[in-house]
XYZ file of C-alpha atoms in Angstrom:
686
model
C 69.474 75.201 131.908
C 68.887 71.463 131.500
C 71.735 69.095 132.158
C 71.216 65.628 130.690
C 72.006 62.847 133.132
C 72.989 59.371 131.934
C 70.907 56.302 132.701
C 72.493 52.981 133.562
C 71.369 51.260 130.351
C 73.196 53.914 128.322
C 76.323 53.547 130.461
C 76.273 49.781 130.056
C 76.298 50.211 126.279
C 79.159 52.708 126.543
C 81.117 50.230 128.698
C 80.605 47.770 125.831
C 82.413 50.326 123.582
C 79.319 51.017 121.497
C 80.571 54.013 119.516
C 77.054 54.934 118.400
C 75.896 55.246 122.006
C 78.980 57.296 122.873
C 78.247 59.654 119.988
C 74.606 59.952 121.063
C 75.772 60.888 124.572
C 78.061 63.623 123.252
C 75.362 64.833 120.887
C 73.043 65.486 123.848
C 75.863 67.338 125.634
C 77.355 69.292 122.736
C 75.777 72.635 123.689
C 77.050 72.362 127.247
C 80.499 71.175 126.198
C 80.751 73.930 123.570
C 80.113 76.558 126.211
C 82.602 74.971 128.589
C 85.382 74.753 125.979
C 84.801 78.354 124.869
C 86.097 79.609 128.230
C 89.493 78.068 127.495
C 89.883 78.144 123.717
C 88.904 80.485 120.911
C 88.824 78.716 117.546
C 86.130 76.350 116.254
C 88.821 73.945 115.053
C 90.155 73.781 118.620
C 86.676 73.056 119.976
C 86.317 70.180 117.521
C 89.758 68.836 118.357
C 88.973 68.802 122.078
C 85.632 67.025 121.559
C 87.240 64.513 119.206
C 90.053 63.726 121.644
C 87.638 63.352 124.550
C 85.391 60.982 122.552
C 88.333 58.807 121.562
C 89.654 58.729 125.126
C 86.231 57.616 126.357
C 86.112 54.947 123.659
C 89.646 53.692 124.302
C 89.781 54.047 128.088
C 86.263 53.227 129.318
C 87.733 50.142 131.001
C 89.611 52.462 133.354
C 86.463 53.996 134.782
C 85.693 52.508 138.171
C 82.417 50.614 138.348
C 81.025 52.883 141.055
C 82.135 56.123 139.396
C 79.873 58.657 137.733
C 80.270 58.587 133.972
C 79.385 62.289 133.809
C 82.141 63.199 136.283
C 84.661 60.956 134.520
C 83.986 62.528 131.117
C 83.974 66.056 132.559
C 87.385 65.395 134.122
C 88.776 64.289 130.746
C 87.200 67.332 129.076
C 88.687 69.726 131.637
C 92.158 68.212 131.336
C 92.052 68.506 127.546
C 90.960 72.151 127.793
C 93.659 73.016 130.305
C 96.366 71.256 128.301
C 95.464 72.947 125.011
C 94.784 76.365 126.546
C 98.257 76.403 128.072
C 99.648 76.184 124.518
C 97.143 78.508 122.837
C 97.193 82.255 122.514
C 94.716 83.750 124.934
C 94.429 87.355 123.858
C 91.214 86.990 121.865
C 89.155 84.949 124.289
C 86.850 87.851 125.235
C 84.721 87.821 122.119
C 81.222 88.295 123.556
C 79.327 91.350 124.672
C 78.410 89.878 128.036
C 80.261 91.537 130.890
C 80.278 88.557 133.270
C 81.195 86.053 130.550
C 84.202 88.116 129.440
C 85.452 88.486 132.999
C 85.069 84.774 133.562
C 87.029 83.971 130.390
C 89.865 86.261 131.487
C 89.987 84.807 135.006
C 92.781 82.532 136.200
C 91.975 78.836 135.830
C 92.135 78.223 139.591
C 89.051 80.417 140.048
C 87.382 79.997 136.659
C 87.297 76.202 136.700
C 85.260 75.631 139.906
C 82.776 78.336 138.819
C 82.249 76.639 135.450
C 81.922 73.194 137.017
C 79.377 74.381 139.562
C 77.308 76.957 137.697
C 77.601 75.817 134.082
C 77.998 72.035 134.420
C 75.707 71.972 137.489
C 78.070 69.896 139.610
C 77.720 69.732 143.380
C 80.570 70.898 145.620
C 81.416 67.265 146.296
C 81.599 66.503 142.569
C 83.850 69.523 142.026
C 86.105 68.155 144.778
C 86.276 64.806 142.939
C 87.137 66.410 139.598
C 89.717 68.897 140.870
C 91.080 66.620 143.600
C 91.291 69.430 146.139
C 89.705 69.805 149.609
C 86.153 71.127 149.785
C 87.367 74.092 151.840
C 89.569 75.100 148.914
C 86.676 74.664 146.470
C 84.500 77.001 148.559
C 87.325 79.508 148.942
C 87.970 79.614 145.186
C 84.253 79.928 144.430
C 83.995 82.858 146.834
C 87.038 84.579 145.370
C 85.935 83.890 141.810
C 82.452 85.336 142.337
C 84.107 88.306 144.038
C 86.239 88.904 140.931
C 83.186 88.889 138.663
C 81.860 92.050 140.356
C 83.474 95.399 139.536
C 84.049 96.334 143.146
C 82.508 95.855 146.532
C 82.539 98.516 149.162
C 81.403 95.991 151.719
C 83.408 92.846 152.279
C 81.171 91.298 154.933
C 82.116 89.620 158.173
C 84.975 87.173 157.949
C 83.229 84.393 159.911
C 80.309 84.234 157.441
C 82.143 84.403 154.121
C 82.378 80.634 153.701
C 78.621 80.111 153.900
C 77.269 82.843 151.588
C 77.202 80.545 148.556
C 75.807 77.601 150.518
C 73.007 79.886 151.638
C 72.222 80.986 148.092
C 72.433 77.353 146.898
C 69.941 76.400 149.616
C 72.341 73.719 150.878
C 73.068 75.384 154.218
C 71.876 73.506 157.284
C 68.883 74.908 159.143
C 70.841 75.999 162.226
C 73.457 77.911 160.200
C 70.797 79.341 157.892
C 68.781 80.756 160.779
C 71.955 82.148 162.336
C 72.938 83.902 159.076
C 69.446 85.309 158.479
C 69.401 86.797 161.964
C 72.878 88.222 161.429
C 72.184 89.900 158.055
C 69.221 91.740 159.555
C 71.636 93.414 161.913
C 74.741 93.654 159.699
C 74.458 95.985 156.718
C 77.846 94.911 155.358
C 76.878 91.219 155.144
C 73.449 92.127 153.836
C 75.014 94.111 150.991
C 77.573 91.416 150.308
C 74.894 88.728 150.090
C 72.811 90.915 147.773
C 75.831 91.492 145.507
C 76.564 87.768 145.402
C 72.996 87.053 144.403
C 73.039 89.722 141.706
C 76.263 88.346 140.181
C 74.897 84.798 140.152
C 71.667 85.927 138.460
C 73.705 87.666 135.744
C 76.009 84.664 135.432
C 73.130 82.232 134.937
C 71.437 84.548 132.437
C 74.573 85.054 130.362
C 75.476 81.354 130.413
C 71.999 80.448 129.207
C 72.152 83.106 126.507
C 75.484 82.033 125.037
C 75.343 81.355 121.298
C 76.613 78.020 120.084
C 77.733 76.487 116.803
C 75.087 74.049 115.612
C 77.555 72.232 113.375
C 80.094 71.465 116.103
C 79.532 67.687 116.050
C 79.245 67.238 112.272
C 82.944 67.170 111.452
C 83.766 65.388 114.712
C 81.260 62.613 113.958
C 82.656 62.132 110.475
C 86.203 61.994 111.815
C 85.355 59.535 114.606
C 83.414 57.254 112.271
C 86.312 57.226 109.847
C 88.805 56.210 112.545
C 86.504 53.530 113.955
C 85.781 52.189 110.489
C 89.477 51.936 109.720
C 90.080 50.230 113.006
C 87.307 47.706 112.401
C 88.566 46.971 108.909
C 92.005 46.183 110.277
C 90.792 44.360 113.306
C 90.911 40.602 113.403
C 88.602 38.545 115.562
C 89.873 37.194 118.830
C 89.970 33.498 119.408
C 86.542 32.399 120.680
C 86.496 31.278 124.292
C 84.193 28.311 124.284
C 81.107 28.357 122.087
C 78.553 27.860 124.844
C 79.606 30.727 127.114
C 80.119 33.039 124.121
C 76.713 32.106 122.797
C 75.103 32.851 126.120
C 76.884 36.141 126.618
C 76.305 37.213 123.012
C 72.610 36.626 123.522
C 72.691 38.796 126.629
C 74.445 41.598 124.714
C 71.988 41.318 121.842
C 69.115 41.553 124.261
C 70.625 44.604 125.952
C 71.069 46.268 122.562
C 67.532 45.648 121.451
C 66.192 46.585 124.862
C 67.788 50.003 124.650
C 67.188 50.747 120.990
C 63.978 49.218 119.815
C 61.089 47.681 121.699
C 62.347 48.243 125.238
C 61.397 44.664 126.042
C 63.503 41.827 127.317
C 63.021 38.229 126.292
C 63.406 35.575 128.969
C 64.125 32.006 128.018
C 62.392 29.354 130.084
C 62.815 25.599 129.739
C 59.624 24.112 128.394
C 58.762 21.971 131.379
C 56.041 22.022 133.955
C 57.685 24.543 136.249
C 55.884 27.519 134.792
C 52.557 25.821 135.578
C 53.535 25.663 139.272
C 54.644 29.296 139.196
C 51.377 30.396 137.631
C 49.377 28.372 140.138
C 51.182 30.101 143.027
C 50.413 33.533 141.594
C 46.789 32.689 140.925
C 46.236 31.200 144.391
C 47.562 34.385 145.971
C 45.484 36.726 143.833
C 48.439 38.137 141.882
C 47.100 37.246 138.476
C 44.123 35.813 136.725
C 43.679 33.211 133.999
C 43.638 35.122 130.728
C 43.805 32.358 128.134
C 43.966 34.862 125.309
C 44.378 33.094 121.979
C 45.303 34.053 118.430
C 45.742 31.627 115.535
C 47.433 31.915 112.153
C 49.022 29.450 109.722
C 47.927 26.553 111.891
C 49.782 27.839 114.952
C 48.037 29.082 118.102
C 49.656 31.433 120.591
C 48.082 31.561 124.049
C 48.767 34.251 126.639
C 47.881 32.273 129.755
C 48.387 34.888 132.482
C 50.293 38.077 133.344
C 52.012 39.090 136.583
C 53.377 42.605 137.113
C 55.283 44.455 139.815
C 57.573 47.477 140.030
C 60.436 45.640 138.304
C 58.996 43.684 135.411
C 55.869 42.476 133.691
C 55.823 38.735 133.035
C 53.617 37.132 130.392
C 53.244 33.349 130.471
C 52.598 31.994 127.011
C 52.225 28.791 125.055
C 52.786 28.144 121.351
C 50.789 25.204 119.952
C 51.623 23.908 116.504
C 48.472 22.293 115.045
C 50.202 21.302 111.819
C 51.583 17.854 110.999
C 55.247 18.874 110.890
C 55.774 18.287 114.667
C 57.833 21.480 114.993
C 57.977 23.547 118.126
C 58.081 27.335 117.913
C 58.990 30.044 120.374
C 58.382 33.779 120.446
C 61.498 35.495 119.119
C 62.095 38.867 120.736
C 64.730 39.720 118.143
C 62.371 39.663 115.222
C 58.633 39.907 114.820
C 57.813 41.029 118.364
C 56.382 44.490 118.928
C 54.495 46.259 121.710
C 52.393 48.770 119.842
C 51.812 51.128 122.782
C 55.141 50.730 124.578
C 55.651 54.486 124.919
C 52.374 54.844 126.813
C 52.181 51.639 128.832
C 55.769 50.976 129.998
C 58.014 52.768 132.459
C 60.788 53.403 129.956
C 63.234 54.561 132.659
C 63.123 51.204 134.431
C 65.879 48.594 134.278
C 65.025 45.381 132.387
C 65.295 42.217 134.453
C 67.257 39.318 132.976
C 66.186 35.882 134.164
C 68.051 33.308 132.093
C 67.969 29.711 133.172
C 70.255 27.127 131.604
C 70.568 23.401 131.890
C 67.415 22.592 133.840
C 65.774 19.268 132.891
C 63.264 19.165 130.071
C 60.006 17.393 130.869
C 58.063 16.610 127.738
C 54.398 17.499 127.663
C 51.878 15.059 126.247
C 51.670 17.187 123.098
C 55.137 17.316 121.570
C 54.169 20.314 119.453
C 53.747 22.636 122.445
C 56.322 25.114 123.679
C 55.737 26.974 126.947
C 57.715 29.931 128.207
C 57.504 33.439 129.524
C 58.398 36.920 128.372
C 59.794 39.539 130.718
C 58.836 43.083 129.758
C 59.512 46.403 131.423
C 57.192 47.316 134.323
C 54.071 49.229 133.418
C 54.055 52.939 134.205
C 50.670 53.061 135.952
C 48.956 50.757 138.425
C 47.152 49.023 135.593
C 47.173 49.076 131.827
C 46.689 47.142 128.605
C 49.631 45.871 126.566
C 48.922 45.850 122.823
C 51.131 43.062 121.560
C 51.746 42.200 117.904
C 53.696 39.090 116.869
C 54.574 38.559 113.212
C 57.241 35.869 113.306
C 58.078 32.784 115.393
C 61.373 30.939 115.705
C 61.680 27.191 115.309
C 63.054 25.452 118.418
C 65.944 23.019 117.921
C 65.799 20.641 120.853
C 68.747 18.696 122.194
C 67.196 16.101 124.486
C 70.583 14.547 125.297
C 72.179 17.877 126.190
C 69.344 20.247 127.233
C 71.563 23.227 127.988
C 72.537 23.298 124.300
C 68.946 23.867 123.170
C 69.137 27.659 123.510
C 72.439 27.733 121.629
C 71.172 25.547 118.803
C 67.931 27.478 118.520
C 69.482 30.926 118.219
C 72.778 30.026 116.522
C 71.759 27.271 114.154
C 73.216 27.802 110.691
C 69.787 27.270 109.237
C 67.491 29.354 111.429
C 63.883 28.660 110.541
C 61.025 31.051 111.163
C 57.285 31.001 110.704
C 55.508 34.178 109.676
C 51.999 35.101 110.697
C 49.834 37.634 112.488
C 49.032 37.188 116.151
C 47.671 40.177 118.098
C 46.713 40.521 121.759
C 45.433 43.118 124.185
C 46.745 41.959 127.545
C 45.265 43.542 130.703
C 47.863 43.956 133.453
C 47.667 45.078 137.093
C 50.782 45.997 139.057
C 51.288 44.427 142.503
C 53.261 45.880 145.395
C 56.676 44.665 146.523
C 58.004 44.164 150.043
C 61.101 46.253 150.713
C 63.354 45.835 153.745
C 65.941 48.477 154.654
C 68.936 46.471 155.885
C 71.874 48.914 156.057
C 74.249 46.227 157.327
C 77.999 46.758 157.032
C 80.121 43.675 156.429
C 83.571 42.852 155.060
C 84.435 40.520 152.216
C 88.119 39.625 152.420
C 88.720 42.866 154.311
C 86.861 44.999 151.767
C 84.009 47.037 153.315
C 80.585 46.396 151.840
C 77.133 47.627 152.826
C 74.022 45.536 152.243
C 71.551 48.310 151.654
C 68.209 46.622 151.136
C 66.364 43.458 150.168
C 63.364 43.706 147.881
C 60.885 40.857 147.594
C 58.757 41.438 144.500
C 56.184 38.985 143.173
C 58.389 38.104 140.178
C 61.928 38.627 141.460
C 64.122 39.131 144.531
C 66.602 42.016 144.482
C 69.630 42.508 146.725
C 71.078 46.006 146.730
C 74.580 46.626 148.046
C 77.424 49.093 147.855
C 81.178 48.502 147.932
C 83.475 50.997 149.630
C 86.166 51.855 147.075
C 87.618 54.797 148.982
C 90.812 52.891 149.782
C 92.631 52.820 146.455
C 95.256 50.476 147.900
C 92.647 47.752 148.263
C 91.241 45.540 145.559
C 88.269 47.144 143.822
C 85.376 44.680 143.614
C 83.856 44.784 140.137
C 81.349 42.023 140.650
C 80.153 39.760 143.427
C 78.889 36.267 142.733
C 76.163 35.416 145.215
C 75.169 31.801 144.810
C 71.802 32.014 146.504
C 69.611 33.667 149.103
C 67.788 31.491 151.602
C 64.666 32.836 153.277
C 63.263 30.478 155.854
C 63.170 27.089 154.142
C 63.096 28.385 150.567
C 66.198 28.847 148.437
C 66.408 31.440 145.691
C 69.069 30.952 143.037
C 70.804 33.837 141.337
C 69.524 34.905 137.946
C 72.682 34.549 135.899
C 74.007 37.418 133.805
C 71.884 39.994 135.578
C 73.648 42.664 137.563
C 73.046 46.379 137.386
C 73.762 49.619 139.157
C 71.098 51.778 140.700
C 71.896 55.234 142.064
C 75.435 54.228 142.985
C 74.450 50.786 144.298
C 74.783 47.336 142.758
C 71.683 45.189 142.386
C 71.611 41.419 142.016
C 68.482 39.537 141.097
C 67.278 36.131 142.249
C 64.227 33.944 141.917
C 61.212 35.269 143.768
C 60.890 34.676 147.537
C 57.747 36.761 147.753
C 55.548 34.041 149.224
C 57.992 32.735 151.853
C 56.895 34.024 155.258
C 60.079 34.168 157.299
C 62.248 36.833 158.901
C 65.445 34.749 158.673
C 67.612 35.338 155.604
C 70.987 33.897 154.643
C 73.067 35.311 151.801
C 75.653 32.922 150.317
C 78.661 34.756 148.882
C 80.660 32.549 146.543
C 83.299 34.642 144.737
C 84.160 38.118 143.535
C 85.958 39.586 140.578
C 88.286 42.490 141.295
C 90.575 45.076 139.771
C 93.732 46.289 141.489
C 95.507 49.514 140.548
C 99.199 49.338 139.857
C 101.919 51.334 138.122
C 104.948 49.602 136.697
C 106.680 50.059 133.348
C 109.301 48.507 131.123
C 111.222 50.635 128.630
C 111.235 48.801 125.317
C 113.949 48.413 122.709
C 112.105 47.886 119.445
C 115.201 46.586 117.690
C 115.852 43.923 120.309
C 117.362 41.834 121.577
C 114.410 39.657 122.624
C 112.919 38.576 124.899
C 112.765 41.648 127.109
C 111.450 40.818 130.579
C 109.710 42.533 133.464
C 109.160 41.104 136.926
C 105.606 41.603 138.161
C 104.167 40.227 141.405
C 106.966 37.654 141.613
C 106.521 36.426 138.033
C 108.248 37.131 134.765
C 106.408 38.839 131.906
C 108.220 38.577 128.601
C 108.050 40.796 125.519
C 108.791 38.045 123.028
C 109.048 40.142 119.890
C 108.240 43.484 118.242
C 107.725 43.346 114.484
C 107.322 46.591 112.533
C 106.184 46.549 108.938
C 105.222 49.979 107.588
C 102.301 51.318 109.627
C 101.769 47.887 111.153
C 103.476 46.979 114.433
C 102.877 43.679 116.236
C 103.914 43.089 119.848
C 103.955 39.548 121.273
C 103.727 39.172 125.052
C 104.018 36.038 127.166
C 102.765 35.900 130.751
C 103.759 33.494 133.518
C 102.033 30.067 133.844
C 98.612 30.250 135.590
C 99.662 27.865 138.349
C 102.158 30.359 139.786
C 100.229 33.616 139.202
C 98.218 35.646 141.709
C 96.189 37.417 139.011
C 94.261 36.410 135.903
C 94.633 39.295 133.459
C 96.913 42.265 133.009
C 95.648 45.773 132.297
C 98.283 47.554 130.290
C 99.110 50.176 127.702
C 101.860 50.353 125.116
C 103.233 53.860 124.558
C 105.399 55.639 122.039
C 107.828 58.407 123.010
C 104.756 60.712 123.090
C 102.871 59.295 126.070
C 99.789 61.381 125.290
C 99.468 59.894 121.819
C 96.426 57.672 121.382
C 97.249 54.270 119.900
C 94.771 51.721 118.629
C 95.476 48.311 120.172
C 94.018 45.432 118.198
C 94.217 42.031 119.910
C 94.948 39.577 117.102
C 94.837 36.778 119.649
C 95.047 36.151 123.330
C 95.554 32.600 124.493
C 94.369 31.427 127.852
C 92.954 28.647 129.986
C 90.023 28.143 132.317
C 90.629 27.146 135.929
C 87.874 26.065 138.299
C 87.726 26.538 142.051
C 89.647 23.296 142.636
C 92.528 24.362 140.421
C 91.674 22.043 137.544
C 92.690 23.570 134.207
C 90.638 23.388 131.024
C 91.604 24.456 127.542
C 89.791 27.596 126.400
C 88.059 25.522 123.700
C 86.459 23.233 126.295
C 82.777 23.948 126.803
C 82.634 22.886 130.425
C 81.105 26.173 131.642
C 77.366 26.111 130.938
C 76.438 29.316 132.788
C 74.691 27.370 135.514
C 77.657 26.990 137.813
C 80.046 29.304 139.580
C 82.070 31.393 137.097
C 85.581 29.979 136.643
C 88.772 31.956 136.437
C 90.217 32.716 133.019
C 93.984 33.166 132.810
C 95.326 34.975 129.783
C 98.744 33.559 128.900
C 99.826 35.057 125.574
C 98.943 38.233 123.720
C 99.541 39.265 120.137
C 98.739 42.956 119.801
C 98.680 45.031 116.653
C 99.340 48.759 117.082
C 98.195 51.649 114.891
C 98.312 55.390 115.196
C 94.900 56.884 115.655
C 95.018 59.541 112.961
C 97.783 58.578 110.538
C 99.587 55.719 108.806
C 102.896 56.620 110.400
C 104.992 53.857 111.826
C 104.450 52.998 115.498
C 107.644 52.592 117.512
C 106.775 51.160 120.954
C 108.852 52.705 123.721
C 107.135 51.646 126.917
C 105.088 48.706 128.224
C 103.000 50.123 131.083
C 100.990 47.961 133.505
C 98.347 50.041 135.291
C 96.610 47.178 137.075
C 95.476 43.588 137.066
C 92.250 41.698 137.643
C 91.337 38.351 139.097
C 88.764 36.240 140.888
C 88.789 35.223 144.538
C 86.693 32.315 145.749
C 85.041 32.698 149.106
C 82.531 30.769 151.165
C 80.868 33.319 153.370
C 77.313 33.331 154.641
C 75.789 36.509 156.026
C 72.739 36.056 158.204
C 70.078 38.750 158.450
C 66.946 39.124 160.475
C 64.344 41.251 158.760
C 62.270 43.686 160.787
């Protein structure tokens, strides 16, 4: 039985509340979820209701999932809770509706024993994952699994030796340590009772797997659910008003990143990298060529008076970089760039690229522009996914170029004006290339160094020096829920020997439970001394405090939180529309930046749609200087500032009806903020 595992690109889209990606995830899991639900509920309508409620909870509450948590485990926990809640209210007499003996016994079993069996043998969870979902000790998980498997057999004459009962299942799962395994194998040769017991266990598990695999499912399970979800989302979007924009430059930059992530996941699986058109790329290429990591290609294609040159290609395990030049031979003096969003296609991407790899983002903003002698020349580079094999040929087709809108007085605005100009100009044509690429090895150092950032344990796992990028992999210990949970670390730079490597802004990803940060390449710096400059971190802190609301007033209604006063300024109800206005304390006196909260009716399980009509706020830099949210002082090239939300206007709707919403409770479940630090960690590489 195949269990589909999520990849980090998919999860990133889900975190961005992309309902289409969420639906695609559930579509791949519908057979598994159908089987799981069928052990608790009996009617198709109930199955659909459970799936619908789980999808909407994922959509509405994805922000609550910890950054280091497994999405699969989080969703499975929600699914289980929904099943348990609805099964406690449903009639259970008709649950045994199959002809399979084991399946019927499992359906009739008490939830304490049925649930761990389903999680382990149907959902393919490890014992540790079952512990996380059920929130019980692993000894209890093993005990319930043993008892549950025991109940699935008609009767056992032999009960085995007491001291070996806890390891039967570990032995059959092949997770038992060598010493214990050898001890058990020696024992069962001598003990007939344990031998018989182990054989019976194995026989039951074989039948269980066979019957689970053979369960019939309803192919139309997701049809009605999809229609219902789309209807709710559509209604929400129609009612939703846009939030106030927080500075055009930072929004433009971040929007571009999101667009790139979307296109990376859905279409060409490529990732465009903006590079200032100066002479830096020539120095980079020269370094690669001198060290034998590339060769001059000088591939050219011309159409409509414009020549595109692929000058060289450098590839490693993390990306494939093409250096290019666009030369406009016409008299209009325009510059053009390759536009990844439109008119860029790798014909053989399925064959040549490692489609499971993470795209590398390497944006650079605000660096000086050095004009070339020919003003009609634009130079840059494209970052593609790494190739799957050691070498290959990229078949590249370009059908449209984008006109560059330069801002020589304010260079960092050039990207914004090029991509967000009201009159975007393109040039159509046909430019085709076959680009030969050879992958080059990276240098990986296992670090495994434990440090603390403001008392929060963190492990620097490894440093990877690839020809095109430097990667730092680390893990944050979130086991102490009383501590702040680090969502993101800002690392200003890594210094290796005498060479500094700046962070590649906007690029952070997770990899097998670890965070990865990317920096400029340090591949050619021959030194064992490394310094990592930590600058700030963004955190989330759990909390639990509520204020009972009186919708009819009087107002304001206040709540003290972390020494400050939060005020519910007004609640206005007009038919199905309810608007809540909230005022937070001034930024100068607050210890947090943003609140994480819910507004509940008298039914706390009811899902409400919260539409932020507006949320006012201010920027504050490290020195405490405050900027209005409309100020464009943050160009993406400096340390991220803090953003304090000060006022909220929130519109509330019921998820499935036009009934009036009467707010009864304002519930704060946490807050987030940024802490500035100046810590340098020194490493010596082996």
